[in-house]
XYZ file of C-alpha atoms in Angstrom:
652
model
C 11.622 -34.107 -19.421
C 7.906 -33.674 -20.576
C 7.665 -30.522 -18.136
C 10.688 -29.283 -19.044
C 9.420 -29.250 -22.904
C 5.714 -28.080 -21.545
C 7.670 -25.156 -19.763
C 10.073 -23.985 -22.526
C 7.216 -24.093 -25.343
C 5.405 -22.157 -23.050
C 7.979 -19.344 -22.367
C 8.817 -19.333 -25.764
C 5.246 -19.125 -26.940
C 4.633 -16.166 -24.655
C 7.521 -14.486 -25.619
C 6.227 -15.174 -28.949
C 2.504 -14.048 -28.743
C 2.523 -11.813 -26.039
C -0.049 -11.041 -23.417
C -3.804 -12.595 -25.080
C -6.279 -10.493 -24.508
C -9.546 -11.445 -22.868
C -12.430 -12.078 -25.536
C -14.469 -9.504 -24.539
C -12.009 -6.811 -25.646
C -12.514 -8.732 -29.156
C -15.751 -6.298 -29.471
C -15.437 -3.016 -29.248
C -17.966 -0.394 -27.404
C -20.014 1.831 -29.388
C -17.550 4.190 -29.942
C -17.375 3.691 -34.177
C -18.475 0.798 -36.695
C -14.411 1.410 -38.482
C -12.296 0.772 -35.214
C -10.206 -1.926 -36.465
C -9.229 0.564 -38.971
C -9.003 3.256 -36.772
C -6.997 1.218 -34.653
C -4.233 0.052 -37.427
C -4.365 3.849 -38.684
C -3.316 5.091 -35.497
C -0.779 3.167 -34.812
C 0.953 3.261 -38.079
C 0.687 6.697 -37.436
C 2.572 6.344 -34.034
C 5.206 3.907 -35.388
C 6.163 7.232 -38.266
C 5.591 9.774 -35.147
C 8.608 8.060 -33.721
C 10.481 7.462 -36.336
C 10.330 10.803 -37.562
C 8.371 10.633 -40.370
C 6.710 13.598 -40.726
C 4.913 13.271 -43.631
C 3.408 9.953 -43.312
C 2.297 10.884 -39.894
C 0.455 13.924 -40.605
C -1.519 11.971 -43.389
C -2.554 9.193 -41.450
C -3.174 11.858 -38.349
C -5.206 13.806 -40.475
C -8.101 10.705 -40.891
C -7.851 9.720 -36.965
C -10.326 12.652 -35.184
C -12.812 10.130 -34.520
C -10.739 8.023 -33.121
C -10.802 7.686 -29.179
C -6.817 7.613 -28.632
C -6.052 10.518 -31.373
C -4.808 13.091 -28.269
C -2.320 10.513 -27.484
C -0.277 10.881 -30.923
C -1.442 14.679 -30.645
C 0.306 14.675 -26.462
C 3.592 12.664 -27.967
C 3.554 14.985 -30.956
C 3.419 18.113 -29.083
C 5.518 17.172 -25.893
C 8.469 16.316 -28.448
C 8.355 20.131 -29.504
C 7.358 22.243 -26.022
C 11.362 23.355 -26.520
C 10.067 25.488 -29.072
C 7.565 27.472 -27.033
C 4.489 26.059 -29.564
C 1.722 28.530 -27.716
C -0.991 28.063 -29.969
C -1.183 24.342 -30.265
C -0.819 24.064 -26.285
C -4.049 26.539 -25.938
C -4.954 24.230 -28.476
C -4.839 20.551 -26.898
C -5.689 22.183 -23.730
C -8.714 23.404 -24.256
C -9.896 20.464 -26.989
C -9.022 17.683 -24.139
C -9.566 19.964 -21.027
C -10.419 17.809 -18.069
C -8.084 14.675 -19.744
C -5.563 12.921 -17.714
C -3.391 13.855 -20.920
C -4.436 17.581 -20.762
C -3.768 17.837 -16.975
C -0.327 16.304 -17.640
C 0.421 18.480 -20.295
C -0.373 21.397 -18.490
C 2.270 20.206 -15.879
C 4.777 20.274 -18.425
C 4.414 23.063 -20.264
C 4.460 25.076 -17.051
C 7.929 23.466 -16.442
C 9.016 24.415 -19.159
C 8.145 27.635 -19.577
C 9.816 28.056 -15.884
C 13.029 26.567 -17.540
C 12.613 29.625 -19.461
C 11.756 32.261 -17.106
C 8.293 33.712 -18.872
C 7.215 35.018 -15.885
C 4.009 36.224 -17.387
C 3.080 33.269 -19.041
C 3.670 31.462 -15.898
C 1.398 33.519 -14.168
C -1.439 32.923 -17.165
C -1.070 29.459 -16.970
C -0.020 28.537 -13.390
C -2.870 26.103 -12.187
C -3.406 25.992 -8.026
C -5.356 22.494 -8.474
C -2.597 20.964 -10.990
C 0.678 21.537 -9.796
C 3.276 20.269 -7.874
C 5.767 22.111 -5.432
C 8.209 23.060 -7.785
C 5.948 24.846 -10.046
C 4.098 26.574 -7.087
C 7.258 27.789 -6.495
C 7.739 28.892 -10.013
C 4.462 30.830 -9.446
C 4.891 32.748 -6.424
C 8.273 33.490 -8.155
C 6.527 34.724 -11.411
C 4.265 36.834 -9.138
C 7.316 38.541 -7.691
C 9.087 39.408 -10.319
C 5.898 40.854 -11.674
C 5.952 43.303 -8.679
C 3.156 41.384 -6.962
C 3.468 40.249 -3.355
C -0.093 39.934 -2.544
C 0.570 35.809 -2.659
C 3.909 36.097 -0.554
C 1.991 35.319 2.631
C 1.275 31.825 1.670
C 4.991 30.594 1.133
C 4.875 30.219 4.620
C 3.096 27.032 4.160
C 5.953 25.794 1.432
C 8.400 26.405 3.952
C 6.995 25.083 7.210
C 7.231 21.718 6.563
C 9.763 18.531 7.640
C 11.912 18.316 4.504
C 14.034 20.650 2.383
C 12.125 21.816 -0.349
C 13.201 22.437 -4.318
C 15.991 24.842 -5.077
C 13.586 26.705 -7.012
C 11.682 27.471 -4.313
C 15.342 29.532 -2.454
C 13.707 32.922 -4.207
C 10.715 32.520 -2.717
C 11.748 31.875 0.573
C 14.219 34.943 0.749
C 11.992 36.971 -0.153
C 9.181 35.803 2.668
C 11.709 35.934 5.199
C 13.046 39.628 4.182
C 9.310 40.389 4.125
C 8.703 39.528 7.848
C 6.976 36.514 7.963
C 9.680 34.626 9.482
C 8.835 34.513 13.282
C 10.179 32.796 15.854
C 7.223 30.325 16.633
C 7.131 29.322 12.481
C 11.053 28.755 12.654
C 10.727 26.346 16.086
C 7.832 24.024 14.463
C 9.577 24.244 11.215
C 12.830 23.112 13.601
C 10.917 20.567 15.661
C 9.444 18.701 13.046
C 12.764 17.953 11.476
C 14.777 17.047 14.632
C 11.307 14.415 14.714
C 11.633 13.321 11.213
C 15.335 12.547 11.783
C 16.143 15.559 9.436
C 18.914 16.949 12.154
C 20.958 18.758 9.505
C 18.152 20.719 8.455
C 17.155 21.383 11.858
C 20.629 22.878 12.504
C 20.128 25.230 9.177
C 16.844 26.284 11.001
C 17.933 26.782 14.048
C 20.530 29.723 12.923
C 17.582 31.709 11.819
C 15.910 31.770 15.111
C 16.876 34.663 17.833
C 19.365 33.928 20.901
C 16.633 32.504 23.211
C 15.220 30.205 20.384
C 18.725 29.198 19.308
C 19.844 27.781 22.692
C 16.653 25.605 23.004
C 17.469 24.348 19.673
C 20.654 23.117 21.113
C 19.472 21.857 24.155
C 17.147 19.793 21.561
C 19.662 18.656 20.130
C 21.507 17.948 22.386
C 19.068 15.534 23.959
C 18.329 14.093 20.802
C 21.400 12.804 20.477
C 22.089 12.067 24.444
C 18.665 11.872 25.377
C 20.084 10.187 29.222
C 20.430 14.159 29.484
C 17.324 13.705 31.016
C 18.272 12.682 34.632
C 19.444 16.649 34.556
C 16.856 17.922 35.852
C 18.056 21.106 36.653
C 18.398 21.842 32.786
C 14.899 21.234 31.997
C 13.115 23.383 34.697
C 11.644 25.947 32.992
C 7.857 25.105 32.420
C 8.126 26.570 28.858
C 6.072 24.530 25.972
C 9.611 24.577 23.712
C 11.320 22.647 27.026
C 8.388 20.579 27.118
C 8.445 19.265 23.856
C 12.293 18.646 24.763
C 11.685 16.445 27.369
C 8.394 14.458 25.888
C 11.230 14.203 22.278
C 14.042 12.779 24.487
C 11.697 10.268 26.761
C 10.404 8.704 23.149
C 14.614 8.627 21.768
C 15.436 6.789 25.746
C 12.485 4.694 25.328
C 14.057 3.182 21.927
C 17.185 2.323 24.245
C 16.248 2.076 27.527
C 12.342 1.671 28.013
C 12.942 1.594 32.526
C 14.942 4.551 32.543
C 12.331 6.784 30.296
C 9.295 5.352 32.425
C 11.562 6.919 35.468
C 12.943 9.802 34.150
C 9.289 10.900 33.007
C 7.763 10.306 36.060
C 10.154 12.289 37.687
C 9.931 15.218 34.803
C 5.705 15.516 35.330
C 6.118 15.780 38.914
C 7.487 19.260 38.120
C 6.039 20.087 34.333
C 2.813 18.763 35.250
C 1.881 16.852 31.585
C -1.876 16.967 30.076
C -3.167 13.393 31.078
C -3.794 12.818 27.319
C -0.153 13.422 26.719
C 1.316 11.757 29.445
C -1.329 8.161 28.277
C 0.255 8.177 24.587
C 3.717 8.452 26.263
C 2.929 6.147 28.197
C 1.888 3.601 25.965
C 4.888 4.478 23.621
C 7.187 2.995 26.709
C 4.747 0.148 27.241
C 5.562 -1.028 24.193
C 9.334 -0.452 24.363
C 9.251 -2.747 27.434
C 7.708 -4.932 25.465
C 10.382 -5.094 23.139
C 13.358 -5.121 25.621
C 11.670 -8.111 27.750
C 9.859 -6.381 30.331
C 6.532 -8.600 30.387
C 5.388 -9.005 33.934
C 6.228 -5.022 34.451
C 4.241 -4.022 31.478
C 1.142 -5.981 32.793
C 1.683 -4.068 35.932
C 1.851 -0.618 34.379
C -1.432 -1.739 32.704
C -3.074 -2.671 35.524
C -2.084 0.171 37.637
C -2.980 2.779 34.844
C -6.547 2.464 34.012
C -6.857 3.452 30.184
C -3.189 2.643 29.361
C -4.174 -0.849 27.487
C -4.227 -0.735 23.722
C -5.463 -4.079 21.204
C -2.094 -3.293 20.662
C -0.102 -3.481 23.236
C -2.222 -6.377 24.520
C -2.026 -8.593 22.311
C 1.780 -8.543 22.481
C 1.210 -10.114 26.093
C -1.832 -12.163 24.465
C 1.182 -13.652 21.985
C 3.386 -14.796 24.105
C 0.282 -16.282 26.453
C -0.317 -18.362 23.639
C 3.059 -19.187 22.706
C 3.399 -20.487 25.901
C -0.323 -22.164 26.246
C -0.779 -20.152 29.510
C -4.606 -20.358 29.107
C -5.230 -19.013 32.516
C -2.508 -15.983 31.771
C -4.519 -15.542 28.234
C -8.077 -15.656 29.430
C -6.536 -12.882 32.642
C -4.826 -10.748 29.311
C -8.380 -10.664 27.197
C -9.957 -8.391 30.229
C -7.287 -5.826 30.028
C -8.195 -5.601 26.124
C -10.581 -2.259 25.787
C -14.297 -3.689 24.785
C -14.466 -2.870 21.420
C -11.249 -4.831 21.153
C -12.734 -7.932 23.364
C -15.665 -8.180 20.775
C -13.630 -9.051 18.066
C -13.757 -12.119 15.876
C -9.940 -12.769 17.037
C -10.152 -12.380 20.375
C -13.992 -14.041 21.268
C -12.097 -16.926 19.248
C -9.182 -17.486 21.496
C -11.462 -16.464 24.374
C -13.322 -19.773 23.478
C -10.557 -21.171 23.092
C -9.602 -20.511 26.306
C -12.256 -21.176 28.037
C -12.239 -24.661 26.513
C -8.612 -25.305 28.081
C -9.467 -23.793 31.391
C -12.540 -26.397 31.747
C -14.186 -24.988 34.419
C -18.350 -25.582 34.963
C -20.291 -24.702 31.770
C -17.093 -24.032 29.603
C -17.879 -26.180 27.029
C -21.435 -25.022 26.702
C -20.241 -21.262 26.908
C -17.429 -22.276 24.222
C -19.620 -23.594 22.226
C -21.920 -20.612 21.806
C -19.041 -18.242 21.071
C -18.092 -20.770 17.931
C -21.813 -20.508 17.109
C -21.891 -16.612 16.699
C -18.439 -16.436 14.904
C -19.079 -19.234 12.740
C -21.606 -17.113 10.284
C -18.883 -15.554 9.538
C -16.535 -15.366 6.018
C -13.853 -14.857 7.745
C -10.400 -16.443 9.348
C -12.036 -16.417 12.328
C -15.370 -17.795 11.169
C -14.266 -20.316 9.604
C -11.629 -21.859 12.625
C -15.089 -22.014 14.937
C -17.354 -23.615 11.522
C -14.413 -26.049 11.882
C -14.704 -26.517 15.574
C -18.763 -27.198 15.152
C -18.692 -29.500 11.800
C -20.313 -26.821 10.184
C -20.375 -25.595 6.849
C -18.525 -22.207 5.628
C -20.406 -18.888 5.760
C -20.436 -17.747 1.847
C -22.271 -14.463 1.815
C -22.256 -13.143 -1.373
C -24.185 -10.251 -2.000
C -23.471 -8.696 -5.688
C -23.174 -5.046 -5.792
C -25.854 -3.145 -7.901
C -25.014 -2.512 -11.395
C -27.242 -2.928 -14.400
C -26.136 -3.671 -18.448
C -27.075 0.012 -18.964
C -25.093 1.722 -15.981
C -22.535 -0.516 -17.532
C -23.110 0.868 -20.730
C -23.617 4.406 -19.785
C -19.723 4.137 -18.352
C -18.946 4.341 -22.545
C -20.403 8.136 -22.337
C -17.150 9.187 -20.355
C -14.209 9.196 -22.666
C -11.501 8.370 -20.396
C -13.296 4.980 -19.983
C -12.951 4.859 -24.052
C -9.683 5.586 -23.831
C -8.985 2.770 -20.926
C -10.874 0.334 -23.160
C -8.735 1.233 -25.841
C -5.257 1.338 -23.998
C -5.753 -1.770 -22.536
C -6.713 -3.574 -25.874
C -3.661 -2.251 -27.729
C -1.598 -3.721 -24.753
C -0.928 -0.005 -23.150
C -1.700 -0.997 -19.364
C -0.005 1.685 -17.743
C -1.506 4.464 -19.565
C -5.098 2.610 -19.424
C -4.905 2.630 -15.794
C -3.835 6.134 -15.737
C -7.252 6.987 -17.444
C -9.101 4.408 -15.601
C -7.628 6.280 -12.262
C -8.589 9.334 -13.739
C -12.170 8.458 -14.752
C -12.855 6.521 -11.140
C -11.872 9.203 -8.799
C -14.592 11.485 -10.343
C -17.352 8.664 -10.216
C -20.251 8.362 -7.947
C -20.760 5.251 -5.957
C -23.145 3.972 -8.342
C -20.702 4.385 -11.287
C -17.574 2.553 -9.599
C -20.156 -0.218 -8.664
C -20.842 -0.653 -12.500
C -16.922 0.404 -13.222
C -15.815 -3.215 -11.138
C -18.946 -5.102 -13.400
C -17.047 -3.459 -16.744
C -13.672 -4.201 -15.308
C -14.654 -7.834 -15.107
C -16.599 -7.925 -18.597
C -13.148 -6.735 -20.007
C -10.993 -9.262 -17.739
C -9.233 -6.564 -16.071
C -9.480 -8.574 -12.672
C -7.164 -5.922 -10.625
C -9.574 -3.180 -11.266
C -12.701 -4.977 -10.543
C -11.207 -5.716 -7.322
C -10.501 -2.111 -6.913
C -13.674 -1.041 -7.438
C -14.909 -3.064 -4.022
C -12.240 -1.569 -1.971
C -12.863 1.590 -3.296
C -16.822 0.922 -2.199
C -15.998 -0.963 0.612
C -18.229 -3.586 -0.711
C -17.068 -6.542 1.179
C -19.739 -9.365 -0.290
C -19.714 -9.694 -3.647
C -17.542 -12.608 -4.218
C -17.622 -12.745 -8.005
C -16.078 -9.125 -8.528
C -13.617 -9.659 -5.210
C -12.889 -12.869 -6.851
C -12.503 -13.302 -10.362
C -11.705 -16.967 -11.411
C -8.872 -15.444 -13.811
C -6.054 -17.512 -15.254
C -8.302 -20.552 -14.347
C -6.883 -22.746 -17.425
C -3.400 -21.922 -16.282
C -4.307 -22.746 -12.064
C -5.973 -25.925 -13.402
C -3.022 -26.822 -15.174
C -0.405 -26.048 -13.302
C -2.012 -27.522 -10.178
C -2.542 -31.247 -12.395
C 0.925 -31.359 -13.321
C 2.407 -30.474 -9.802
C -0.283 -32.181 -7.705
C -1.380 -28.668 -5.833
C -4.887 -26.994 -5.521
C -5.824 -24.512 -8.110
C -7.581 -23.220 -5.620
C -4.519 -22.775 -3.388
C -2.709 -21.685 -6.375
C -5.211 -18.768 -7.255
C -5.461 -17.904 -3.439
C -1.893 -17.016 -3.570
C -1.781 -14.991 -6.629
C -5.153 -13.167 -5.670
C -3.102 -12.182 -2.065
C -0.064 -11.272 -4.265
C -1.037 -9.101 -7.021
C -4.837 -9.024 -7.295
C -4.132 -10.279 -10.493
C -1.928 -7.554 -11.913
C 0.507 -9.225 -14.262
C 3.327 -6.134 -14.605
C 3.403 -4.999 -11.120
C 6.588 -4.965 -9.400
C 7.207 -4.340 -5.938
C 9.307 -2.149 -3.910
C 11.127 -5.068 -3.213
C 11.626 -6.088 -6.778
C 8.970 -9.500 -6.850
C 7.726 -9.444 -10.827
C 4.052 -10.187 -12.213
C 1.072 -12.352 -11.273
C 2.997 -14.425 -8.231
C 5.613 -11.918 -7.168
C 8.413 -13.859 -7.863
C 11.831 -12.202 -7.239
C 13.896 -12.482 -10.424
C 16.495 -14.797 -8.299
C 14.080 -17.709 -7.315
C 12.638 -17.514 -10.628
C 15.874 -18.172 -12.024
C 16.713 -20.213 -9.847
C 13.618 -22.132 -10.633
C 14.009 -21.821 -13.842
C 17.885 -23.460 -13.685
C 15.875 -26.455 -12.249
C 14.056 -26.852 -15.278
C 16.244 -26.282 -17.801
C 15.348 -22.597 -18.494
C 17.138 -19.607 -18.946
C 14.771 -17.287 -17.424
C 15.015 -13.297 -17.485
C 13.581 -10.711 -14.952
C 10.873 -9.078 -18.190
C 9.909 -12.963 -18.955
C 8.052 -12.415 -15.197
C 5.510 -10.360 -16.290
C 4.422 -13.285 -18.905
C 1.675 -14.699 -16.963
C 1.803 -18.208 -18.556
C 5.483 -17.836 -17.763
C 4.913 -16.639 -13.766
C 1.778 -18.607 -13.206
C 4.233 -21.724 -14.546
C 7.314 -20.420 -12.347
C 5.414 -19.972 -9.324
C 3.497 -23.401 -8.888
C 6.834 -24.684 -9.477
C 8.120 -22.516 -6.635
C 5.342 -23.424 -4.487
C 4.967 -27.055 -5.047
C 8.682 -27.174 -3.837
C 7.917 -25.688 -0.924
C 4.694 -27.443 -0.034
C 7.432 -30.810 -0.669
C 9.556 -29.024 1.609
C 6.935 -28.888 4.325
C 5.090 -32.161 4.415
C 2.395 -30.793 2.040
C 1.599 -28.480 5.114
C 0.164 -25.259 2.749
C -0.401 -23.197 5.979
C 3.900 -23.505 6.574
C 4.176 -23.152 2.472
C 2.241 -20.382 2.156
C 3.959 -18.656 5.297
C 7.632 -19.730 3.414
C 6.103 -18.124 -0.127
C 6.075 -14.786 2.215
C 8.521 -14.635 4.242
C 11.112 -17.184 2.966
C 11.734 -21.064 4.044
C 14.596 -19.998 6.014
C 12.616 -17.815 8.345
C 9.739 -20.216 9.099
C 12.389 -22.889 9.561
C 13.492 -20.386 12.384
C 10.147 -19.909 13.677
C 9.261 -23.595 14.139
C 12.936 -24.242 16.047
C 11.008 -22.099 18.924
C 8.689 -24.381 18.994
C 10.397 -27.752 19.494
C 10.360 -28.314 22.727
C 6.602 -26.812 23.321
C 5.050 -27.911 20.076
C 1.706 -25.774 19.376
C -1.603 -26.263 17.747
C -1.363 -25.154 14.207
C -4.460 -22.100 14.795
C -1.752 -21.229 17.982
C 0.938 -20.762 15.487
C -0.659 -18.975 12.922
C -1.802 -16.463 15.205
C 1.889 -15.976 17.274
C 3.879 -15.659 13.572
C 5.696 -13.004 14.651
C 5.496 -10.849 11.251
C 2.064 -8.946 10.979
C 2.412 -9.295 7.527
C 2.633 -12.944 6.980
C 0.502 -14.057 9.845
C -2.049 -11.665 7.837
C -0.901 -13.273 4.441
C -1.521 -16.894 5.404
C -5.106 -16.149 7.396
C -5.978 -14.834 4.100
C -4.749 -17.285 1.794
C -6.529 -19.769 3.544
C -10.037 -17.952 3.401
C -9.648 -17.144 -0.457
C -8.930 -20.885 -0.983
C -11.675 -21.769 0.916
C -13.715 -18.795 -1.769
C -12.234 -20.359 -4.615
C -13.150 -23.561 -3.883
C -16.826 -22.617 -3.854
C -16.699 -20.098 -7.256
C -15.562 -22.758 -8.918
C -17.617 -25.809 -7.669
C -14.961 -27.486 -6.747
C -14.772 -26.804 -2.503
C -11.929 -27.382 -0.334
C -11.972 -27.493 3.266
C -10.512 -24.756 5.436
C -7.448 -26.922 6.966
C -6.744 -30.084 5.724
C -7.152 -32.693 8.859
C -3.470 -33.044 8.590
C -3.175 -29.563 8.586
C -5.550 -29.172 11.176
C -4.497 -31.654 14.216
C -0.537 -30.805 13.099
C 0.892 -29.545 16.096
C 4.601 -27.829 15.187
């Protein structure tokens, strides 16, 4: 009962408060000694905007030029009246916020809607090539025409020719090209062709009846095989060495190859005896079957193809075979497999690692000592890898951390650019989405130097997601405190006390979930900090006596409480195992349930099974989890070993 209580204060206290912000937002940048006032002014000033209260708001608007967020009541002013064609106050914003991520988007609009209103000339004048979208290009080239100017015609082309239908508004333009000429017979086949290969066939038909008599029946014959492709084994039908009948036959070997992987390696064979294929294009096909065989079974024959077709072996298509070695702890099939891999492929931390591993099993004279000094050189490593072979030699974890370059005053300097204001400001009135809008913005203009000191600024304001943004977007691997923010720490240590789990684990999880970001939502619909899908969370929430809605996810006491709660009952549900939890959290219980049925009557070693999960995604998901624990562990003086040595010796 205590945790229930603890729980429900807690979602009723965040429903209550609302998101805290971090204390450094408390102080304000150097933008203005009055912002508290500017602040309150502003968004009194909003709250009349909306409600229509014209008077008010034009008073209180009148006193906020200083302030850093003033175009955004000026934008929601001025978009709520673009139906009245306000010219002078759009040349107006335009030009007073020119370069904004408000101006740019206003610009957008206003060009709609002047298209909604066919002002052809004022299209033209404010028609903007590097801010625009394919509906308003349209608009323009349409403007241009009915201006009597078709020196911009020529370029439709590249509207058209592409593999999708395009805007209705763009049907004028397109006439007009075509009854101009520029329609020809080789732009109306790759127009064609890249539809029948994006699965587009009813658009492909359209095309095809604007193609002339020879065009049109290889059309059909495309389509034909595209829907049959065993049309193949007529050979007779696909003589002519023409590149349209080419493409036919290389199309219709990749649609077989989805069915019938055998057949397609046959058929093609027999079709380059007589069309004579470019090697390169006959190697990708190739592989494309390889694969396919793969898929439908064909093991031993793929391994033959590879071996009798120098160049045909991919990382991935040999580590399929690699897989299922290991699944099967053929150690003598899996050391045979690693040669096939190309070298740059060998070298890698997987593959040394299960080359050592290998070599270990196979036992032969000098293994161990050869073993060992593979573990040696991965072991330096902060990595999956790295730290399986630390493991295997008792030694510690490789912790590189290397802090990118960024001084208080680059920091500082970031304060000169106002869409970094404006961010700062967004964010501490609780406007996320528009503060990463201007963060965006601001970023994709920076040098390297600046987005260095943008991911130290980030993490002064506690705007974790960002920080870790800024690394990827410097590919600066090694500086653990900006990669890994201890945020939510009071809520991880919490959480983790009451359910008996690691924070460590805990902010591992959330850190490979949502880097932090407490509104996201993903295509799949998983809510806030944990990516909990509003079902389990209700479900969760049923458990504790909680009526729990989808918005109360993006609560982060709320999630961070849901989540632990999820996770501890999955870490009960597998023996405490958090390599099989974390793999559940992913992909579902039921699924890894399924996976370790395969491996009941050949259990595995628990490094074995991580590596054969047979989703990319969550065999990715749990080598990382268990790395960022490991990073946690040491950021907050508090380390935790790699595996458990239950974890470790399980074999499943």
């Amino acid at each position: 009962m205590d945790s229930q209580r603890m729980l429900r204060n807690l979602v009723v206290t965040a429903m209550l408060m609302g998101l805290s912000l971090p204390a450094a937002l408390a102080q304000a940048p150097h933008y203005g000694t009055n912002i508290n006032e500017q602040r309150q002014r502003y968004l009194s000033a909003r709250e009349a905007l909306q409600l229509n209260r014209q008077q008010e708001y034009q008073a209180l608007r009148a006193e906020l030029d200083d302030y850093p967020l003033v175009q955004y009541i000026d934008y929601a002013d001025l978009s709520r009246r673009l139906n009245r064609l306000p010219f002078d106050d759009v040349d107006t914003f335009l030009e007073r916020y020119a370069g904004s991520y408000l101006a740019e988007r206003l610009e957008r609009e206003w060009l709609a809607r002047l298209a909604d209103e066919r002002r052809w000339e004022d299209i033209v004048r404010y028609y903007n090539p590097d801010n625009t979208y394919t509906r308003l290009t349209c608009y323009a080239h349409r403007a241009w025409l009915e201006l009597g100017d078709d020196s911009q015609l020529a370029t439709a082309g590249e509207l058209w020719n592409v593999a999708r239908s395009q805007p209705n508004e763009c049907d004028p333009v397109f006439e007009a090209w075509m009854a101009a000429g520029y329609l020809t017979p080789d732009i109306a086949w790759q127009r064609f062709s890249k539809n029948i290969q994006a699965g587009n066939r009813s658009l492909a038909r359209y095309i095809s009846t604007l193609m002339p008599d020879r065009e049109q029946q290889l059309a059909q014959l495309y389509l034909q095989i595209d829907q049959q492709p065993e049309r193949l084994r007529n050979l007779d039908s696909l003589s002519a060495r023409t590149p349209e009948v080419r493409e036919i036959i290389l199309h219709g070997v990749r649609r077989l190859a989805r069915i019938d992987a055998p057949l397609a390696m046959l058929l093609l064979n027999q079709h380059h005896e007589h069309q004579n294929f470019d090697d390169e294009v006959m190697l990708e096909l190739q592989r494309f079957i390889a694969m396919r065989l793969l898929v439908q079974g064909f093991d031993e024959e793929t391994e033959t193809l590879m071996r009798n077709t120098p160049g045909l072996a991919t990382e991935t298509l040999v580590s399929w075979l690699l897989r299922d070695a290991l699944r099967d702890q053929d150690w003598p099939g899996l050391y045979r497999l690693l040669t096939y891999l190309p070298e740059e492929d060998r070298a890698s931390e997987r593959w040394q690692y299960w080359r050592a591993r290998a070599i270990v099993m196979l036992n032969y004279d000098g293994a161990e000592a050869e073993a060992q000094g593979i573990y040696q050189s991965l072991a330096g490593n902060r990595s999956f890898y790295g730290y399986l072979a630390a493991d295997r030699l008792g030694q510690p974890y490789d912790m590189t951390d290397i802090p990118v370059a960024a001084s208080q005053a680059q920091r500082q300097a970031l304060y000169d650019m106002p869409a970094i204001v404006r961010a700062h400001e967004l964010y501490h009135i609780g406007d996320e989405i528009n503060a990463r809008n201007e963060w965006a913005h601001a970023t994709a203009r920076m040098s390297p130097e600046q987005i260095g000191a943008s991911g130290r600024l980030a993490l002064d304001w506690g705007w974790h997601r960002n920080t870790i943004q800024a690394m990827i977007q410097l590919q600066h691997w090694d500086d653990l405190e900006l990669r890994f923010p201890l945020a939510y720490a009071d809520h991880f240590n919490s959480a983790a006390a009451q359910l008996g789990l690691q924070p460590q684990f805990l902010s591992a999880i959330t850190r490979q979930e949502s880097a932090y970001m407490h509104d996201v939502r993903s295509p799949a619909g998983a809510r806030g900090l944990m990516q909990l899908m509003p079902a389990t969370a209700r479900e969760v929430g049923r458990s504790l006596g909680l009526q729990i809605s989808s918005d109360d996810l993006y609560t982060p006491d709320v999630n961070i409480s849901l989540g632990s709660h999820y996770l501890a009952s999955l870490m009960e549900e597998f023996d405490n195992n958090r390599i099989l939890a974390a793999a559940a959290y992913n992909a579902g219980p039921n699924r890894v349930k399924q996976w370790l049925r395969r491996t009941e009557d050949n259990p595995v070693p628990i490094d074995v099974w991580i590596e054969t999960i047979p989703f990319l995604e969550t065999r990715g998901y749990v080598q990382n989890v268990l790395v960022y624990a490991v990073i946690y562990g040491h950021r907050s003086g508090n380390p935790v070993p790699f595996m458990t040595p239950q974890e470790r010796t399980a074999l499943l």
